[in-house]
PDB file of C-alpha atoms in Angstrom:
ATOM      1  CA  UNK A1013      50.227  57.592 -13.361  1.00  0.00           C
ATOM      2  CA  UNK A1014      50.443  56.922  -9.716  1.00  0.00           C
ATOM      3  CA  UNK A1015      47.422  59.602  -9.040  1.00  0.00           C
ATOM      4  CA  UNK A1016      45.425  57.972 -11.808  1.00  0.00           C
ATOM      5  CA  UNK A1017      46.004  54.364 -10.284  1.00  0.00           C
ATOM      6  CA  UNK A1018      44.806  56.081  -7.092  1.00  0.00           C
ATOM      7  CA  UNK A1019      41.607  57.659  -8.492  1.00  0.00           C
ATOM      8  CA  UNK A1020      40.886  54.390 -10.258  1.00  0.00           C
ATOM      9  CA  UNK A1021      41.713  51.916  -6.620  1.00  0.00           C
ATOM     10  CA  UNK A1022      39.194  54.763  -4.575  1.00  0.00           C
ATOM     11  CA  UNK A1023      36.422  54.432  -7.540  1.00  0.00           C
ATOM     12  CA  UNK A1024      36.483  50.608  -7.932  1.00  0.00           C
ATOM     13  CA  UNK A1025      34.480  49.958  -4.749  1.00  0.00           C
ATOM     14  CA  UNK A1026      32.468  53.389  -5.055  1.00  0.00           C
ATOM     15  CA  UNK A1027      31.124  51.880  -8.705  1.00  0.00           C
ATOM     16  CA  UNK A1028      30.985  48.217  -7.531  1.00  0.00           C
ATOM     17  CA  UNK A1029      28.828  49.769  -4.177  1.00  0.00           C
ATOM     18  CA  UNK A1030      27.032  51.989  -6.698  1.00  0.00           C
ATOM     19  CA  UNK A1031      25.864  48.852  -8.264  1.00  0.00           C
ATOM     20  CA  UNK A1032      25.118  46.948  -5.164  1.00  0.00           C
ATOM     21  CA  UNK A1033      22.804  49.484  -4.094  1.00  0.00           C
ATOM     22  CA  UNK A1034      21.142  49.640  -7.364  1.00  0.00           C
ATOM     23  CA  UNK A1035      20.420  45.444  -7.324  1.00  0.00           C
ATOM     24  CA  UNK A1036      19.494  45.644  -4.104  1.00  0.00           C
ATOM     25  CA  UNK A1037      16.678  48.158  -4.750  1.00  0.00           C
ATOM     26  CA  UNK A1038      15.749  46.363  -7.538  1.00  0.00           C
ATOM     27  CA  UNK A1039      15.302  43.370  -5.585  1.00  0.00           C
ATOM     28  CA  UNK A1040      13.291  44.981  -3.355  1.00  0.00           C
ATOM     29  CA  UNK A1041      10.442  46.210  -5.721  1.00  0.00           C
ATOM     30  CA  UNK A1042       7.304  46.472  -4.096  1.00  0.00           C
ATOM     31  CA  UNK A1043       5.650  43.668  -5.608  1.00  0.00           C
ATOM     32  CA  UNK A1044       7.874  41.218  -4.811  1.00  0.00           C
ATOM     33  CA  UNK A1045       8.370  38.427  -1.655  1.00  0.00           C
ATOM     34  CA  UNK A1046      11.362  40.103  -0.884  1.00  0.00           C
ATOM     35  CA  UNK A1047      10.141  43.313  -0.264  1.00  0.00           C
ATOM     36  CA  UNK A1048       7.882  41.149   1.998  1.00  0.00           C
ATOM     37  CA  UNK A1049      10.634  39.598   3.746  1.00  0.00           C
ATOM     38  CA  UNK A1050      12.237  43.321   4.198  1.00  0.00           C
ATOM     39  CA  UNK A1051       9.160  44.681   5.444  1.00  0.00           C
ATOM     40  CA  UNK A1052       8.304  41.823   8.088  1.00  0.00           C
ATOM     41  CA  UNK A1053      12.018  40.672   8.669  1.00  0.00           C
ATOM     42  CA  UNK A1054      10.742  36.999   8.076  1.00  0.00           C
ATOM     43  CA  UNK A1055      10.984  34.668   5.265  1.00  0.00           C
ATOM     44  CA  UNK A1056       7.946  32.325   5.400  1.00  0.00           C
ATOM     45  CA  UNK A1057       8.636  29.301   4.177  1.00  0.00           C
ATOM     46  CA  UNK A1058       6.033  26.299   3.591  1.00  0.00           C
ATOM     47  CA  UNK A1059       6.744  22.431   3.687  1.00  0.00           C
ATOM     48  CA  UNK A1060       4.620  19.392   3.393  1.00  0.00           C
ATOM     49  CA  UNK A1061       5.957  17.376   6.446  1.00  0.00           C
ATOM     50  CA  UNK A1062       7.841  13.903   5.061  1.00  0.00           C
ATOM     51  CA  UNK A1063       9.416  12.123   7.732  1.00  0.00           C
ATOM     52  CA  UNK A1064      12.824  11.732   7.376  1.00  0.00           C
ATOM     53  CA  UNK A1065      13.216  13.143   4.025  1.00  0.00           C
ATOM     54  CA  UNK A1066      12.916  16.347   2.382  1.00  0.00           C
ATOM     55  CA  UNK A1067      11.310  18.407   5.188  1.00  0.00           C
ATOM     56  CA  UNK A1068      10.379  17.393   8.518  1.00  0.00           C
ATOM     57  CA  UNK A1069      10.674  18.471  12.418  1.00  0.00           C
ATOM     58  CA  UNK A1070      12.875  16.390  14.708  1.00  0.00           C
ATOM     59  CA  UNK A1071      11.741  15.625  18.272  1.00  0.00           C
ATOM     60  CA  UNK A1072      13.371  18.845  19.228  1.00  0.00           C
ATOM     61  CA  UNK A1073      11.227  20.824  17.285  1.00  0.00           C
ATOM     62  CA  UNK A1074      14.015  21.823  14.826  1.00  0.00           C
ATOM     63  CA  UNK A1075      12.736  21.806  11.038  1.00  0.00           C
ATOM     64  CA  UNK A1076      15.000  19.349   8.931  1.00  0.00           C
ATOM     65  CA  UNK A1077      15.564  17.653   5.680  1.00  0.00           C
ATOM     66  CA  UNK A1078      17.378  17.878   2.013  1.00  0.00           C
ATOM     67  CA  UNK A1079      15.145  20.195   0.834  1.00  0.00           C
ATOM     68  CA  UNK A1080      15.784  22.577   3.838  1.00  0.00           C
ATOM     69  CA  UNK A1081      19.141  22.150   3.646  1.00  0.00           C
ATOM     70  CA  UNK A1082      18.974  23.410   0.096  1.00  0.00           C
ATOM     71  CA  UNK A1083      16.190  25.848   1.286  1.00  0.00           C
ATOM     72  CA  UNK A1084      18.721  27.364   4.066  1.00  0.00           C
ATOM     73  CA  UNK A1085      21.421  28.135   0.905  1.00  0.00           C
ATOM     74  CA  UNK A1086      18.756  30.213  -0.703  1.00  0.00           C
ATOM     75  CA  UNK A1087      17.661  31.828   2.221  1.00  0.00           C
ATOM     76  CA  UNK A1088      21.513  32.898   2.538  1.00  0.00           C
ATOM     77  CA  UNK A1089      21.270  34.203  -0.842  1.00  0.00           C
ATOM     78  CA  UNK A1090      18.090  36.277  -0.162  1.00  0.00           C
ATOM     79  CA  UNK A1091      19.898  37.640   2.958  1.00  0.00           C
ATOM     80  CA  UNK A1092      22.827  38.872   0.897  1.00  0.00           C
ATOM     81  CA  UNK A1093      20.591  40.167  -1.792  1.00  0.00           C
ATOM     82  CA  UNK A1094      18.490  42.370   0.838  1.00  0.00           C
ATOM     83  CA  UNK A1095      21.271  43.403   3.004  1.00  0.00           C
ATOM     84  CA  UNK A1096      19.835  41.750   6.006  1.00  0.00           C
ATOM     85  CA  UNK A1097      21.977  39.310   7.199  1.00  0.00           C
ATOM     86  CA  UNK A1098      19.375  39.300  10.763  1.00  0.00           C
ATOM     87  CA  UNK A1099      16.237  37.702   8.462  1.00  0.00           C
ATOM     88  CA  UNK A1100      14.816  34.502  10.538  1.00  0.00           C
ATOM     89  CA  UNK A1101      13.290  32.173   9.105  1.00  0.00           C
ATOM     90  CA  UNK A1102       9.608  30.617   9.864  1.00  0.00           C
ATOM     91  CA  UNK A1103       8.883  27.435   8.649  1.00  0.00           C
ATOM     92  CA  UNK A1104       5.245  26.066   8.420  1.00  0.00           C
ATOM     93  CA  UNK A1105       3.715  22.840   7.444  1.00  0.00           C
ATOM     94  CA  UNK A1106       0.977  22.579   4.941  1.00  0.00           C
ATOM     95  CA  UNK A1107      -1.026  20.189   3.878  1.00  0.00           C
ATOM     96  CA  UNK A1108      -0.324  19.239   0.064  1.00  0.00           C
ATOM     97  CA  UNK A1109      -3.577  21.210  -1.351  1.00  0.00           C
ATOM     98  CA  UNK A1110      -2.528  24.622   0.532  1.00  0.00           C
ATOM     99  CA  UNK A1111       0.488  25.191  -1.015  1.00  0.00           C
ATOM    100  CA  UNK A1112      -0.543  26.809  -4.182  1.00  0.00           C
ATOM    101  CA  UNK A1113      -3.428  28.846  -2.481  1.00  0.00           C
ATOM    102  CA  UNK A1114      -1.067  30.244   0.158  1.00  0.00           C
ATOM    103  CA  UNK A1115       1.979  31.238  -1.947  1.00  0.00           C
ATOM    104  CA  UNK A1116      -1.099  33.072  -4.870  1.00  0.00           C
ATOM    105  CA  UNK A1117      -1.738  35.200  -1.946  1.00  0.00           C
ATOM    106  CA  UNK A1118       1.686  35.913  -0.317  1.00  0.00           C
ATOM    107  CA  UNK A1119       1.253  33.840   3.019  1.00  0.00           C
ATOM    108  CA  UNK A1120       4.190  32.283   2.565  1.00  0.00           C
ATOM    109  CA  UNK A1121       7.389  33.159  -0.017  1.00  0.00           C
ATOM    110  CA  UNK A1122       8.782  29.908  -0.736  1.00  0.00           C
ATOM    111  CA  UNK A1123       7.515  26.135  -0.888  1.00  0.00           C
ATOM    112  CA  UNK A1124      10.337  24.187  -0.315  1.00  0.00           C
ATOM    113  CA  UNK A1125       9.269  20.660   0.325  1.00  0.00           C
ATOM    114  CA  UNK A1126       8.901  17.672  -2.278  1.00  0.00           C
ATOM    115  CA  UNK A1127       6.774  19.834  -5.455  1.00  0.00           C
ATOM    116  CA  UNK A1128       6.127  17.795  -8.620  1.00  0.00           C
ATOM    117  CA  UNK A1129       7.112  20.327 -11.197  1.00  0.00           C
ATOM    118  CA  UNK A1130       3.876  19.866 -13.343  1.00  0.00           C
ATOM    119  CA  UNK A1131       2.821  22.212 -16.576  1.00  0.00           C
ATOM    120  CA  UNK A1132      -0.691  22.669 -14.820  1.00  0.00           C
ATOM    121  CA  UNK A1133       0.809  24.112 -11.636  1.00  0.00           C
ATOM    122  CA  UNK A1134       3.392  26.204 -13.618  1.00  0.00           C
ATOM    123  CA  UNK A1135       0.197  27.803 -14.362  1.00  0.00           C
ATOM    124  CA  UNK A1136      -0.097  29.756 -11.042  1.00  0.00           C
ATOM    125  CA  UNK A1137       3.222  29.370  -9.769  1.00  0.00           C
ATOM    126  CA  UNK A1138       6.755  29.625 -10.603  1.00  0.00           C
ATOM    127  CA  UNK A1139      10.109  26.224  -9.830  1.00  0.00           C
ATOM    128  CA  UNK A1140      13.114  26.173  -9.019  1.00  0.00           C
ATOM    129  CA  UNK A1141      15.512  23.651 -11.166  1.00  0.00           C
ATOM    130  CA  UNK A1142      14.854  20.224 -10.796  1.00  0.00           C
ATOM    131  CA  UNK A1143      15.791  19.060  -7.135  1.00  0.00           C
ATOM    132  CA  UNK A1144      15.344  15.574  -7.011  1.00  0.00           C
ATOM    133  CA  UNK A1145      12.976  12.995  -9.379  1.00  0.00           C
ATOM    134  CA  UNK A1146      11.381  10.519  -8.105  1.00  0.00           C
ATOM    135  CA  UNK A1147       7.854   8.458  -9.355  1.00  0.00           C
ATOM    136  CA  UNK A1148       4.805   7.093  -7.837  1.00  0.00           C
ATOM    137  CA  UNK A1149       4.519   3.773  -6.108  1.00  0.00           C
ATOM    138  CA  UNK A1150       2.305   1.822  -3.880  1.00  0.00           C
ATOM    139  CA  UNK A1151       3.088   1.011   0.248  1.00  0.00           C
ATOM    140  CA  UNK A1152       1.396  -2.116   0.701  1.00  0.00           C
ATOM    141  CA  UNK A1153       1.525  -4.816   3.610  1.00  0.00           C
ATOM    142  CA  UNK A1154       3.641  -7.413   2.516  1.00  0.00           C
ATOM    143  CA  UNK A1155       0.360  -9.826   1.102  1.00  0.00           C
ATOM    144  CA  UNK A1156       0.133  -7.456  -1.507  1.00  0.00           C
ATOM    145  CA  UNK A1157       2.152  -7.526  -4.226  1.00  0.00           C
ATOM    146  CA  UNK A1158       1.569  -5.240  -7.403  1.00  0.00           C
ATOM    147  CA  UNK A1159       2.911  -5.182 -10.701  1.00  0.00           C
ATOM    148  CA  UNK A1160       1.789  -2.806 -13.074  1.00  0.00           C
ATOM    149  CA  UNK A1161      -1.286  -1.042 -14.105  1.00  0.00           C
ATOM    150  CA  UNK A1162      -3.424  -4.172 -13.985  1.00  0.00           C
ATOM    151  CA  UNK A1163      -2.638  -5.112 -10.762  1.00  0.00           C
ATOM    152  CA  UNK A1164      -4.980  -2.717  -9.523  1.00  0.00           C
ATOM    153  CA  UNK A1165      -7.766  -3.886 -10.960  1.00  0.00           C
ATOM    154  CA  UNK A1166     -10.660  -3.420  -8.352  1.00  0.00           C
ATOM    155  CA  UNK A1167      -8.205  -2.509  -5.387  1.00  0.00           C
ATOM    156  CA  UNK A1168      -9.081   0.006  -2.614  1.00  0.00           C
ATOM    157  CA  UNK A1169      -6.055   2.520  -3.052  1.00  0.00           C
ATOM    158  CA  UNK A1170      -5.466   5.332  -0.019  1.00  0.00           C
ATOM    159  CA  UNK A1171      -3.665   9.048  -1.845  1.00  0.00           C
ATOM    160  CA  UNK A1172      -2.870  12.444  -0.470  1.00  0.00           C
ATOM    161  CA  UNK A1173      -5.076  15.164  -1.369  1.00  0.00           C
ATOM    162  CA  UNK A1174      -3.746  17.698  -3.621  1.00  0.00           C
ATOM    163  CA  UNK A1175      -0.892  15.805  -5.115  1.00  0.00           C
ATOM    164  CA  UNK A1176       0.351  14.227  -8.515  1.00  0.00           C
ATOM    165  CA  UNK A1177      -0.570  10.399  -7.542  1.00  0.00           C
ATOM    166  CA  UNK A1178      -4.166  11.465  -6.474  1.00  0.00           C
ATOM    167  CA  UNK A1179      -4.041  13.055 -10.402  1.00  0.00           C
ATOM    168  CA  UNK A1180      -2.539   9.393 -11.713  1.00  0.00           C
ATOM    169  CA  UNK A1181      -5.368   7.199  -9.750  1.00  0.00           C
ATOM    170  CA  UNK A1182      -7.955   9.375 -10.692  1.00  0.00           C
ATOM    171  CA  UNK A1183      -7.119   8.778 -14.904  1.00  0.00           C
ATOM    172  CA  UNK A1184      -6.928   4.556 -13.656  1.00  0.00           C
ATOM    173  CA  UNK A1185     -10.172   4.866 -11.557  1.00  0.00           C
ATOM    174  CA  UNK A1186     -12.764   4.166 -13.925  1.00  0.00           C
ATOM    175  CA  UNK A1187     -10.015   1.965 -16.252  1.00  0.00           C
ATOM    176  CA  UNK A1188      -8.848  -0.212 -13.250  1.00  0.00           C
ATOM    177  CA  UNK A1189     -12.524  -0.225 -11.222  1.00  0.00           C
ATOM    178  CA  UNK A1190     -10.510   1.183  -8.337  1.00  0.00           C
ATOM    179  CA  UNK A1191     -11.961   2.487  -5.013  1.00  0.00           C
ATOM    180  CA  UNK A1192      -9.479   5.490  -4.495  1.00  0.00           C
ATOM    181  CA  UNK A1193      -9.947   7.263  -0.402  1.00  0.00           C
ATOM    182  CA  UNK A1194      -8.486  10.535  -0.474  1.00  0.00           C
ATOM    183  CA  UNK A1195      -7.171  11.547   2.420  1.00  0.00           C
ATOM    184  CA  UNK A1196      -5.203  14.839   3.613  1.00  0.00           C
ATOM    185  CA  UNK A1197      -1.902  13.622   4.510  1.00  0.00           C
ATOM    186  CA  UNK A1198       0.449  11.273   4.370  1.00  0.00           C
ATOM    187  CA  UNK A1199       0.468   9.681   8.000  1.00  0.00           C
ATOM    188  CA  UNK A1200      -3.533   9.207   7.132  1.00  0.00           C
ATOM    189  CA  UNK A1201      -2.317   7.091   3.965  1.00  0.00           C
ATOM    190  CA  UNK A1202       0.188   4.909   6.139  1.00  0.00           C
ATOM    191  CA  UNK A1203      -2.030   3.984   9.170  1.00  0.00           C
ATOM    192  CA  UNK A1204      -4.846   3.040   6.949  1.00  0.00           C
ATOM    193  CA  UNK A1205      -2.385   0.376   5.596  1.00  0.00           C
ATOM    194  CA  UNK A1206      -1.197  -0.318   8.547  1.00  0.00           C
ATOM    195  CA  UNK A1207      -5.370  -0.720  10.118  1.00  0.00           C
ATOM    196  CA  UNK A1208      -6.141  -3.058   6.599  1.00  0.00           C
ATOM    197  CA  UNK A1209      -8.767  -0.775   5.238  1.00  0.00           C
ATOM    198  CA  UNK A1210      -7.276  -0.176   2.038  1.00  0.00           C
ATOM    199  CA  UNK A1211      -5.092  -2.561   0.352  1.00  0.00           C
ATOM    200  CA  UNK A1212      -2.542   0.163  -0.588  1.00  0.00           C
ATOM    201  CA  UNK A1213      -1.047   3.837  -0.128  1.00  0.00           C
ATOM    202  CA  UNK A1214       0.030   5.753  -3.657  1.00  0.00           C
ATOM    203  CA  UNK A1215       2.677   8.190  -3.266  1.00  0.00           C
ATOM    204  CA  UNK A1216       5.923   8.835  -4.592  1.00  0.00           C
ATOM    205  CA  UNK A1217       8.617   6.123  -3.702  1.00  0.00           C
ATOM    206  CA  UNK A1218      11.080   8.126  -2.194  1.00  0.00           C
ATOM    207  CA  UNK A1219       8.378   9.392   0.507  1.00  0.00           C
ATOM    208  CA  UNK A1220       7.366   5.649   0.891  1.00  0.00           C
ATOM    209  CA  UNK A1221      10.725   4.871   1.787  1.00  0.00           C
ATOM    210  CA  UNK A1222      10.869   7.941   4.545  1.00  0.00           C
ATOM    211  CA  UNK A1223       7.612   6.956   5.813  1.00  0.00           C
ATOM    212  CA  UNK A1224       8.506   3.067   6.508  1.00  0.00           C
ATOM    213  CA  UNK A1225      11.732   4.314   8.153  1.00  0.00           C
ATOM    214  CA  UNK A1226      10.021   6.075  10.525  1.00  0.00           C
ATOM    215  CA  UNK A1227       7.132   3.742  11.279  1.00  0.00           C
ATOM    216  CA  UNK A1228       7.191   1.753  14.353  1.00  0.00           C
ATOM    217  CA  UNK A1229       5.042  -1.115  12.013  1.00  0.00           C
ATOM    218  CA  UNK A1230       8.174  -0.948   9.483  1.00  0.00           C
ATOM    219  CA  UNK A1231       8.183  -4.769   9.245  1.00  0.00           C
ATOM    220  CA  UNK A1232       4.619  -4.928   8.388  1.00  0.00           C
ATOM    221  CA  UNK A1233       5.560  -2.507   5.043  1.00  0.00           C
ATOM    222  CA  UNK A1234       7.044  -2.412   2.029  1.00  0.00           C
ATOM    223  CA  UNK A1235       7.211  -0.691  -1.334  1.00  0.00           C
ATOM    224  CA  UNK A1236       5.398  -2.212  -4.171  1.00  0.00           C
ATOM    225  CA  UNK A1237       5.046  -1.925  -7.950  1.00  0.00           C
ATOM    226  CA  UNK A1238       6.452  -0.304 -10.967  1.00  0.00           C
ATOM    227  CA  UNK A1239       6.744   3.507 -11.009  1.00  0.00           C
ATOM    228  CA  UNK A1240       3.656   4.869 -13.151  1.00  0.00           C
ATOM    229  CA  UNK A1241       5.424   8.008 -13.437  1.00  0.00           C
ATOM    230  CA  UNK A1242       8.168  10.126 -13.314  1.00  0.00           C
ATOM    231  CA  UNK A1243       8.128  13.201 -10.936  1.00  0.00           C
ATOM    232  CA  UNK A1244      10.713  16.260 -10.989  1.00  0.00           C
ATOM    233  CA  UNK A1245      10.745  17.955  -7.245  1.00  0.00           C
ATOM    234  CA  UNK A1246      11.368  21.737  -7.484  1.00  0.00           C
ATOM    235  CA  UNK A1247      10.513  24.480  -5.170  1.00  0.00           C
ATOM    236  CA  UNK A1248       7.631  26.162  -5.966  1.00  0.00           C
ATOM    237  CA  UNK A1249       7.778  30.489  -6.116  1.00  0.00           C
ATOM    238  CA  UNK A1250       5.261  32.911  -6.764  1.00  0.00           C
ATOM    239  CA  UNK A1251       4.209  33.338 -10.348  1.00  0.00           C
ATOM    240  CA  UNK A1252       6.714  36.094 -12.198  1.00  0.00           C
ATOM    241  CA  UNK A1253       8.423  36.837  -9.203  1.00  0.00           C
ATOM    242  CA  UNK A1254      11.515  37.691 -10.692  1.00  0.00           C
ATOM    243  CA  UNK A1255      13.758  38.962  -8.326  1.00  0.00           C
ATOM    244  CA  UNK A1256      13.463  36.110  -6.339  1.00  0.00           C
ATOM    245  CA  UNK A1257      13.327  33.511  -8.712  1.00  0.00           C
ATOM    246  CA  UNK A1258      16.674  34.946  -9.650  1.00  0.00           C
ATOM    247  CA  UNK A1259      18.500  34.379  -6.496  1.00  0.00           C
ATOM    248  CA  UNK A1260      16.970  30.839  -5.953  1.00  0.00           C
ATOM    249  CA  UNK A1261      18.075  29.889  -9.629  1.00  0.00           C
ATOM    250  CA  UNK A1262      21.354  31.688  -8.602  1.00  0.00           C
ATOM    251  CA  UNK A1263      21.838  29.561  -5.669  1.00  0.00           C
ATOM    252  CA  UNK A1264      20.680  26.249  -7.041  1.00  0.00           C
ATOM    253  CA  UNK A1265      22.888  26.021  -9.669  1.00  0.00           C
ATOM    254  CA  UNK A1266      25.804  27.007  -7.464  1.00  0.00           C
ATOM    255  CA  UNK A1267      25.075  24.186  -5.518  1.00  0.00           C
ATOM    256  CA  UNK A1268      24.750  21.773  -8.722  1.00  0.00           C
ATOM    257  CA  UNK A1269      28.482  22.971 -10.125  1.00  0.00           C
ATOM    258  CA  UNK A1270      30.726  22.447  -7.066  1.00  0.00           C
ATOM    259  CA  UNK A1271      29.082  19.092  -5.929  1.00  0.00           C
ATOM    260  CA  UNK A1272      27.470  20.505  -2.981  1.00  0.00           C
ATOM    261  CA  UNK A1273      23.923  18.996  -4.221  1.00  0.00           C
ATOM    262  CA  UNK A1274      25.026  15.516  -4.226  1.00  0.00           C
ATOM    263  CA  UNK A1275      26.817  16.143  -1.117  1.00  0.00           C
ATOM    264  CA  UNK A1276      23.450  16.886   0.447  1.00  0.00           C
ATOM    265  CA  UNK A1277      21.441  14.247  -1.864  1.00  0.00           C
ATOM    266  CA  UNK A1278      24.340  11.804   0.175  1.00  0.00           C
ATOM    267  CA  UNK A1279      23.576  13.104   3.423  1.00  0.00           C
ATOM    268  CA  UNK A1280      19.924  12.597   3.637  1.00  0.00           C
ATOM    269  CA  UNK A1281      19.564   9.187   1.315  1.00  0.00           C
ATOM    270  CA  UNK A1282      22.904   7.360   1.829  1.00  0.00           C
ATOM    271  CA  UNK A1283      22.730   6.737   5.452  1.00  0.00           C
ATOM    272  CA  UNK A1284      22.064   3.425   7.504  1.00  0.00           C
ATOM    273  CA  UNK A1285      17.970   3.993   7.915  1.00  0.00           C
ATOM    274  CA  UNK A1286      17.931   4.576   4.021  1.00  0.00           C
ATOM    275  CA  UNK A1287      20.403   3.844   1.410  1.00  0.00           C
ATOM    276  CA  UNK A1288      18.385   5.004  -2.342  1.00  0.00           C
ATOM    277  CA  UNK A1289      21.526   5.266  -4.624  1.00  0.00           C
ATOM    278  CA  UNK A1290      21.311   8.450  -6.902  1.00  0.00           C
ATOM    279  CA  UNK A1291      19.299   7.524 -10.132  1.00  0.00           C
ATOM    280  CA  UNK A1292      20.378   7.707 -13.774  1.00  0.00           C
ATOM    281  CA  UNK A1293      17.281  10.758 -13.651  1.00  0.00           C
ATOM    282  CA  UNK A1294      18.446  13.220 -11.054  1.00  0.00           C
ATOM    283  CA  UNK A1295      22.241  12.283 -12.222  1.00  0.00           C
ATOM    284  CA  UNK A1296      21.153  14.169 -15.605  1.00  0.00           C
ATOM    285  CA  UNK A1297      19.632  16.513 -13.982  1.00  0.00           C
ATOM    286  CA  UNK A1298      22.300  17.899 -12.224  1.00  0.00           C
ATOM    287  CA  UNK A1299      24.771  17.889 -15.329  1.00  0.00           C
ATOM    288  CA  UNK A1300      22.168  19.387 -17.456  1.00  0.00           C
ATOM    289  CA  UNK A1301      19.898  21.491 -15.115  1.00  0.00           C
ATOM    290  CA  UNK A1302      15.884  22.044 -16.444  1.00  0.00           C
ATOM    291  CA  UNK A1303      12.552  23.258 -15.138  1.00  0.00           C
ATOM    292  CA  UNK A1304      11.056  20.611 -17.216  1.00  0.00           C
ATOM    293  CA  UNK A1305       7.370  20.139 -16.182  1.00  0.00           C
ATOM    294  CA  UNK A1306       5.641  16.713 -16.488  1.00  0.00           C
ATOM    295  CA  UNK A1307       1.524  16.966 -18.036  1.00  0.00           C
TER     296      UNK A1307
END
């Protein structure tokens, strides 16, 4: 029996390295971002910059925010799964239009700033679980008050290229008479405010809030109006990407079950610049977590 036990306490970790191996390689198809991130020893990973938020750089240069937090846990994962523990990591801003067009053709492996999960994108690319939801809103100097749909009628609205609240204006524009600018980021939106040449900045609330924390006119701003929609954040991944979907969706929901999401959710939105108490939405989402994509 003894001999046996000792057979059976030698081939344990053979079988369980056996099968290791065998994940491993299958993580590492050729195809895939990981095999990528093998290859170049890099994990690229792309952000839309929102000041103190979900992804931004602090004045030391160091890239920051709840989504990178949560982005660092998968890139743990990916290290395990590859067997490189030595894989850096090389974050890179984008502007909100690139991100789709860079991760189609493999520039970068992961998107993990503030993505509306929508059912057009999931077209061409691939989420994460549900992150964070938040809606769109309006930063406005404090003459301007709005208050539903009708509020804009004929109003001179500023919106980030390439996201979910330029998609929303667009359906009001002809409705509501407005004059929507389009610019490419959101520090374009904010100082046009701030200059009086549009009466308002659409985005969603939670960036609002970030952006007036960090703005040295913070007095001057506020956030205005009823949410027109409802937006689930996810990371975006290459389309059918399996492998690495796998590990993300491994990693996510780790960090939903032991509490380590809200943990994070606390350290980034519960502090004394910004205090936006967990909503009835991303409370749900945690207990019951989706890839639900809005139209």
């Amino acid at each position: 029996m003894s001999a046996i036990l000792d057979v059976k306490s030698l081939l344990t970790p053979l079988v369980a390295a056996l099968l290791w191996g065998t994940a491993a390689c299958h993580a590492q198809t050729a195809g895939s971002a990981l095999a990528r991130m093998v290859r170049s020893g890099t994990v690229n990973v792309g952000y839309i910059p929102t000041p103190g938020t979900f992804a931004f750089r602090d004045a030391s240069g160091n890239t920051m925010g709840y989504s990178i937090d949560v982005c660092m846990k998968v890139v743990e994962g990916i290290r395990k799964a590859v067997g490189r523990p030595d894989l850096r990591v090389d974050f890179r801003p984008l502007e909100a239009a690139q991100r789709i067009p860079l991760l189609k053709a493999g520039a970068i492996d992961l998107e993990c700033g503030g993505n509306t999960n929508t059912v057009g994108r999931q077209r061409d690319v691939d989420f994460s679980h549900t992150l964070f939801t938040t809606g769109v809103r309006f930063l406005a100097r404090p003459s301007v008050q709005l208050d539903g749909v009708s509020s804009l009628w004929r109003r001179r609205i500023a919106v980030s290229n390439g996201t979910t609240a330029q998609d929303t204006l667009q359906r009001l524009r002809q409705e509501q008479a407005l004059d929507v600018v389009v610019v490419p980021t959101d520090a374009e939106g904010v100082r046009l405010v701030e200059e009086g040449r549009v009466d308002a900045f659409a985005q969603d609330d939670i960036l609002l809030y970030g952006l007036i924390a960090a703005s040295p006119a913070k007095d001057r701003l506020h956030v205005t109006g009823r949410h027109l929609t409802v937006e689930p954040y996810a990371f975006m991944l290459p389309k059918d990407d399996v492998p690495l979907r796998e590990i993300v969706d491994r990693t996510v929901l780790s960090l939903m079950h032991s509490g380590e999401l809200a943990a994070i959710y606390r350290k980034w939105f519960d502090t004394a610049s910004l205090r936006i108490p967990m909503s009835a939405h991303m409370r749900e989402n945690i207990r019951y977590p989706n890839k639900y994509g809005i139209p």
